[in-house]
Coordinates of C-alpha atoms in Angstrom, one line a residue:
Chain A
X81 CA 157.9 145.9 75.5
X82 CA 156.2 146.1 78.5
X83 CA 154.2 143.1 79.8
X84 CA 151.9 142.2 83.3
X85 CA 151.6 138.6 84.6
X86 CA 148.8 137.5 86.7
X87 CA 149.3 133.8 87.0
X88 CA 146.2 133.3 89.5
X89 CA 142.5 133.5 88.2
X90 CA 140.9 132.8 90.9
X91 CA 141.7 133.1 94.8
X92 CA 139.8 132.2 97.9
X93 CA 140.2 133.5 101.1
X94 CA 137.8 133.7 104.5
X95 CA 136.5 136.4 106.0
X96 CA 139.2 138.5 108.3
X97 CA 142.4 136.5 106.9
X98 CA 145.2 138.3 104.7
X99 CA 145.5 137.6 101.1
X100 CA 148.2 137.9 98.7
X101 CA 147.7 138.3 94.4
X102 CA 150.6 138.1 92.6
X103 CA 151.7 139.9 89.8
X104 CA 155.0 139.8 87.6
X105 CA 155.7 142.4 85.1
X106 CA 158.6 142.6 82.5
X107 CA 159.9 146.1 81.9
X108 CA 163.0 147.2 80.0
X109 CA 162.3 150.8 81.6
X110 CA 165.0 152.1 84.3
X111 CA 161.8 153.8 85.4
X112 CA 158.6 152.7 86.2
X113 CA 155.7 152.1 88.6
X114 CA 152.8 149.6 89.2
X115 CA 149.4 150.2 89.6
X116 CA 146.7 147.6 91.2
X117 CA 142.9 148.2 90.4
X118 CA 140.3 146.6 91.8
X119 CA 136.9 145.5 89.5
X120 CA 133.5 144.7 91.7
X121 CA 130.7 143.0 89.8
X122 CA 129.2 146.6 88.6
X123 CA 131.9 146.9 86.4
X124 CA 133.7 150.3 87.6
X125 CA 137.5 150.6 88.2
X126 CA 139.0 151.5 91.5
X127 CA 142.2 152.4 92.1
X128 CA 143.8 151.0 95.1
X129 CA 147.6 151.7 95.2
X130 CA 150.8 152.1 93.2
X131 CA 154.5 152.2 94.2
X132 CA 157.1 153.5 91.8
X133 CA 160.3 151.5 91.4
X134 CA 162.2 153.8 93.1
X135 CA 160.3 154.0 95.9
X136 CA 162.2 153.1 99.3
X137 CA 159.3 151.4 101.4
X138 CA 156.8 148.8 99.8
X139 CA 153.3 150.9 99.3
X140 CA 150.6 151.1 101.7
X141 CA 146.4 152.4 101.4
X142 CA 144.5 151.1 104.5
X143 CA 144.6 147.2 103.8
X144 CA 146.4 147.5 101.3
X145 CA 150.2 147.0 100.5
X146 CA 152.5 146.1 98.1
X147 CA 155.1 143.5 98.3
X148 CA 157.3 144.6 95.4
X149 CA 160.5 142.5 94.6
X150 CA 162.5 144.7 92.4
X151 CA 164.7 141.3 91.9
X152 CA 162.0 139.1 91.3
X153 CA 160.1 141.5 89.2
X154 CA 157.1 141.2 91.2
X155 CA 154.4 143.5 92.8
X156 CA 152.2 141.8 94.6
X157 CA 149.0 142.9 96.3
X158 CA 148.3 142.1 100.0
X159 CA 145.3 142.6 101.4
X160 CA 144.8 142.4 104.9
X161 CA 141.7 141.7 106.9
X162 CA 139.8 140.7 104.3
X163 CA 136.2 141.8 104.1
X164 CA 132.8 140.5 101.7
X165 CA 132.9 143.6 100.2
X166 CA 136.5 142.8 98.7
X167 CA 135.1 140.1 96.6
X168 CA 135.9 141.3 92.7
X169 CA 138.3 141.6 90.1
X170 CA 141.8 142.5 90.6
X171 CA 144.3 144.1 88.0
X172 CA 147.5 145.1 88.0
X173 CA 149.0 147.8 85.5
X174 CA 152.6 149.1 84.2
X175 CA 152.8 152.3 82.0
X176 CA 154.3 151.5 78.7
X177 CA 156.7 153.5 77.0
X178 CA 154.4 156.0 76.0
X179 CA 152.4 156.1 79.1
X180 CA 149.4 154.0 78.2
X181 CA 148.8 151.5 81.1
X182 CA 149.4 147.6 80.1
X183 CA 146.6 145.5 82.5
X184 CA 147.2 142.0 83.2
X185 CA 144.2 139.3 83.0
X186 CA 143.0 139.9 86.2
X187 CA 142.8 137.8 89.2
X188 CA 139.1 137.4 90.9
X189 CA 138.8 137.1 94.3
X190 CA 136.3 135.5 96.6
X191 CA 135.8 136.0 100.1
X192 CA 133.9 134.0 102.4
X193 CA 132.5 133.8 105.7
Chain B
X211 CA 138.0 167.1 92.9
X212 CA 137.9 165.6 89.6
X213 CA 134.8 163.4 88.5
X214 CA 134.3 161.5 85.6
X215 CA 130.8 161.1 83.8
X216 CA 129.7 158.3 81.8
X217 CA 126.5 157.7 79.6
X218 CA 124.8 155.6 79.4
X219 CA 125.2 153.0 81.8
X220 CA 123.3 150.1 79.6
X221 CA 122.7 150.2 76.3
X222 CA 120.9 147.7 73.5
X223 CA 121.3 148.2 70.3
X224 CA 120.6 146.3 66.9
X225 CA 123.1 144.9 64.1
X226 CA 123.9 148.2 62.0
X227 CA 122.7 150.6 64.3
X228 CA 125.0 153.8 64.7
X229 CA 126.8 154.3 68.2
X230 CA 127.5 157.1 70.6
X231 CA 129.2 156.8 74.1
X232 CA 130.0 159.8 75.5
X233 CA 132.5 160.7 78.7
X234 CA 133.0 164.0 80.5
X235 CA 135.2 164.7 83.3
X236 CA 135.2 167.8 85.2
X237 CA 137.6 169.3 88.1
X238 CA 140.8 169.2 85.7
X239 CA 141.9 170.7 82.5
X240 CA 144.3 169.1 79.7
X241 CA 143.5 165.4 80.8
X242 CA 145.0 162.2 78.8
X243 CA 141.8 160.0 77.9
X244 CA 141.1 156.4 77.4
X245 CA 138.5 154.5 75.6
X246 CA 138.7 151.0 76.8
X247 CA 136.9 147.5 76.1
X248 CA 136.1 144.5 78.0
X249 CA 134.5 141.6 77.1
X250 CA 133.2 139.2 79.6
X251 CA 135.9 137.9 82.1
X252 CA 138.7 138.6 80.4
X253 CA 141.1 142.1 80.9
X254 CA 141.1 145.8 78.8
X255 CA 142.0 146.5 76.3
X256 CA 142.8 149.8 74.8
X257 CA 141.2 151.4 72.1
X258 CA 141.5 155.0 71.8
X259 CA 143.6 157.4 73.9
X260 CA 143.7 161.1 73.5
X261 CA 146.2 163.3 75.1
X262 CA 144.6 167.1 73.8
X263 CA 141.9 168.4 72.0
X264 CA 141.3 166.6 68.3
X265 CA 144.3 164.4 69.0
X266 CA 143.1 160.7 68.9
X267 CA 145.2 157.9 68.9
X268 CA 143.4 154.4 67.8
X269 CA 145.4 151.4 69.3
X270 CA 143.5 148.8 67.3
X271 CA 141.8 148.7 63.8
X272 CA 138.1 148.4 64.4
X273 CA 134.7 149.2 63.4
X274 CA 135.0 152.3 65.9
X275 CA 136.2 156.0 66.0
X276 CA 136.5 158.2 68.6
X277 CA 136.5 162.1 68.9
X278 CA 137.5 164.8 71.6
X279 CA 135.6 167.7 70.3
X280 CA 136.2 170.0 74.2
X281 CA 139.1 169.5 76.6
X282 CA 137.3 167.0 78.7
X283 CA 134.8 165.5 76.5
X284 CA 135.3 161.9 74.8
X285 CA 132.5 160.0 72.4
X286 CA 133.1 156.7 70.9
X287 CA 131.0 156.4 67.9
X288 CA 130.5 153.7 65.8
X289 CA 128.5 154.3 61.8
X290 CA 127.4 150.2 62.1
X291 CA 127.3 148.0 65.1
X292 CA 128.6 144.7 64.4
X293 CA 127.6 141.9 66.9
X294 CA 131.6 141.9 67.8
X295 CA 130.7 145.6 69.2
X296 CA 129.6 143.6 72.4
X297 CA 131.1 144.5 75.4
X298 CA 131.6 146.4 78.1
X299 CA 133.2 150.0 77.5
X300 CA 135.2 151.8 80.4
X301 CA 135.6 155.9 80.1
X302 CA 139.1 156.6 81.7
X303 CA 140.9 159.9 82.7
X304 CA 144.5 160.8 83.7
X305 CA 147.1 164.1 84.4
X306 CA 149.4 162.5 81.8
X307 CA 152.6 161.7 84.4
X308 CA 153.8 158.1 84.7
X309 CA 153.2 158.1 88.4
X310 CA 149.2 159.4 88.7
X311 CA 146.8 156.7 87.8
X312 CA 144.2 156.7 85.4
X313 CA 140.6 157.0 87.1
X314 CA 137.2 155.2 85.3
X315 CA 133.6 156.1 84.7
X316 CA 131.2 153.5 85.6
X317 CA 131.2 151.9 82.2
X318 CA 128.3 151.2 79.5
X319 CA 127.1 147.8 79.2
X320 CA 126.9 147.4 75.4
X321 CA 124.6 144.4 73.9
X322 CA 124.4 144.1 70.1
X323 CA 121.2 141.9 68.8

């Protein structure tokens, strides 16, 4: 069975610095992808990037970018340039076996001036 | 584009009070949908997913049901709230692939007294 790590619960980072959350997943799947969400305080879900395992290049969305380590099984979201507005949850997601998504427990993130 | 609608945002409700959420998404035909649940600070989890009309698939026994009566309507429905009911609940839509995300409402803020 599928399952998502997120070892961090909570990160800091100032204002206009790069910050990495971590995320480990555990797939028997010779297939798959990750997903990373991001959660602000009003609750909605946004996605923000996903890279298949497949995928030649490490995924990229503006500031975003995923460090994926095939090896290590780990996807990790960096952020670049971080901004107030990043301040919320973050989640990262693998499909299961029949497609349903598997969320970690989240990371939140803090950013200060 | 595809949108997904959620109603309503906030809702209060007492002990054994029936329930209905309801989600719509327009700009697509044939999604896969997703009732989810979140309690406070902690990560979603699954309840219903529906991948065509009248097909519902309940991921967790509970004191909720959920229907897809039209191609791109969803309601979660509840007979009697239970204080447990709590929570917030997160609308979600996807074109069914591995590789294509699922995509949130806003949410509805659920408070049981």
């Amino acid at each position: 069975a599928q399952k998502i790590t997120q070892t961090q619960p909570g990160m800091f980072v100032q204002e206009k610095e790069a910050v990495t959350l971590d995320c480990t997943y555990d797939t028997s799947d010779p297939s798959y992808g990750l997903f990373w969400y991001k959660q602000p305080s009003s609750g909605e879900m946004i996605f923000l990037i996903y890279q298949g395992s497949y995928d030649q290049q490490n995924a990229t969305e503006g500031r975003y970018s995923l460090n994926f380590q095939k090896a290590r099984k780990s996807a990790n979201l960096v952020i670049s340039a971080s901004q107030l507005g990043d301040s919320a949850m973050y989640f990262c997601a693998i499909p299961d076996n029949t497609d349903k998504l598997i969320f970690g427990t989240g990371t939140r993130l803090q950013v200060f001036p | 584009s595809q949108t997904i609608h959620q109603w309503p945002a906030t809702l209060v409700q007492p002990v054994g009070s029936p329930l209905s959420l309801e989600c719509t998404v327009e700009g697509t035909s044939n999604p896969n949908l997703y009732w989810y649940r979140q309690a406070a600070g902690r990560g979603l989890q699954l309840l219903f997913y529906s991948v065509g009309i009248g097909q519902i698939s309940s991921e967790v026994p509970q004191n909720l049901s959920a229907s897809r009566p039209q191609d791109r309507q969803f309601i979660l429905s509840s007979k009697k709230l239970l204080l447990s009911d709590s929570g917030f609940y997160l609308c979600a839509w996807s074109g069914g692939l591995r590789a294509q995300p699922q995509h949130f409402g806003d949410g509805t803020r659920l408070s049981i007294l």
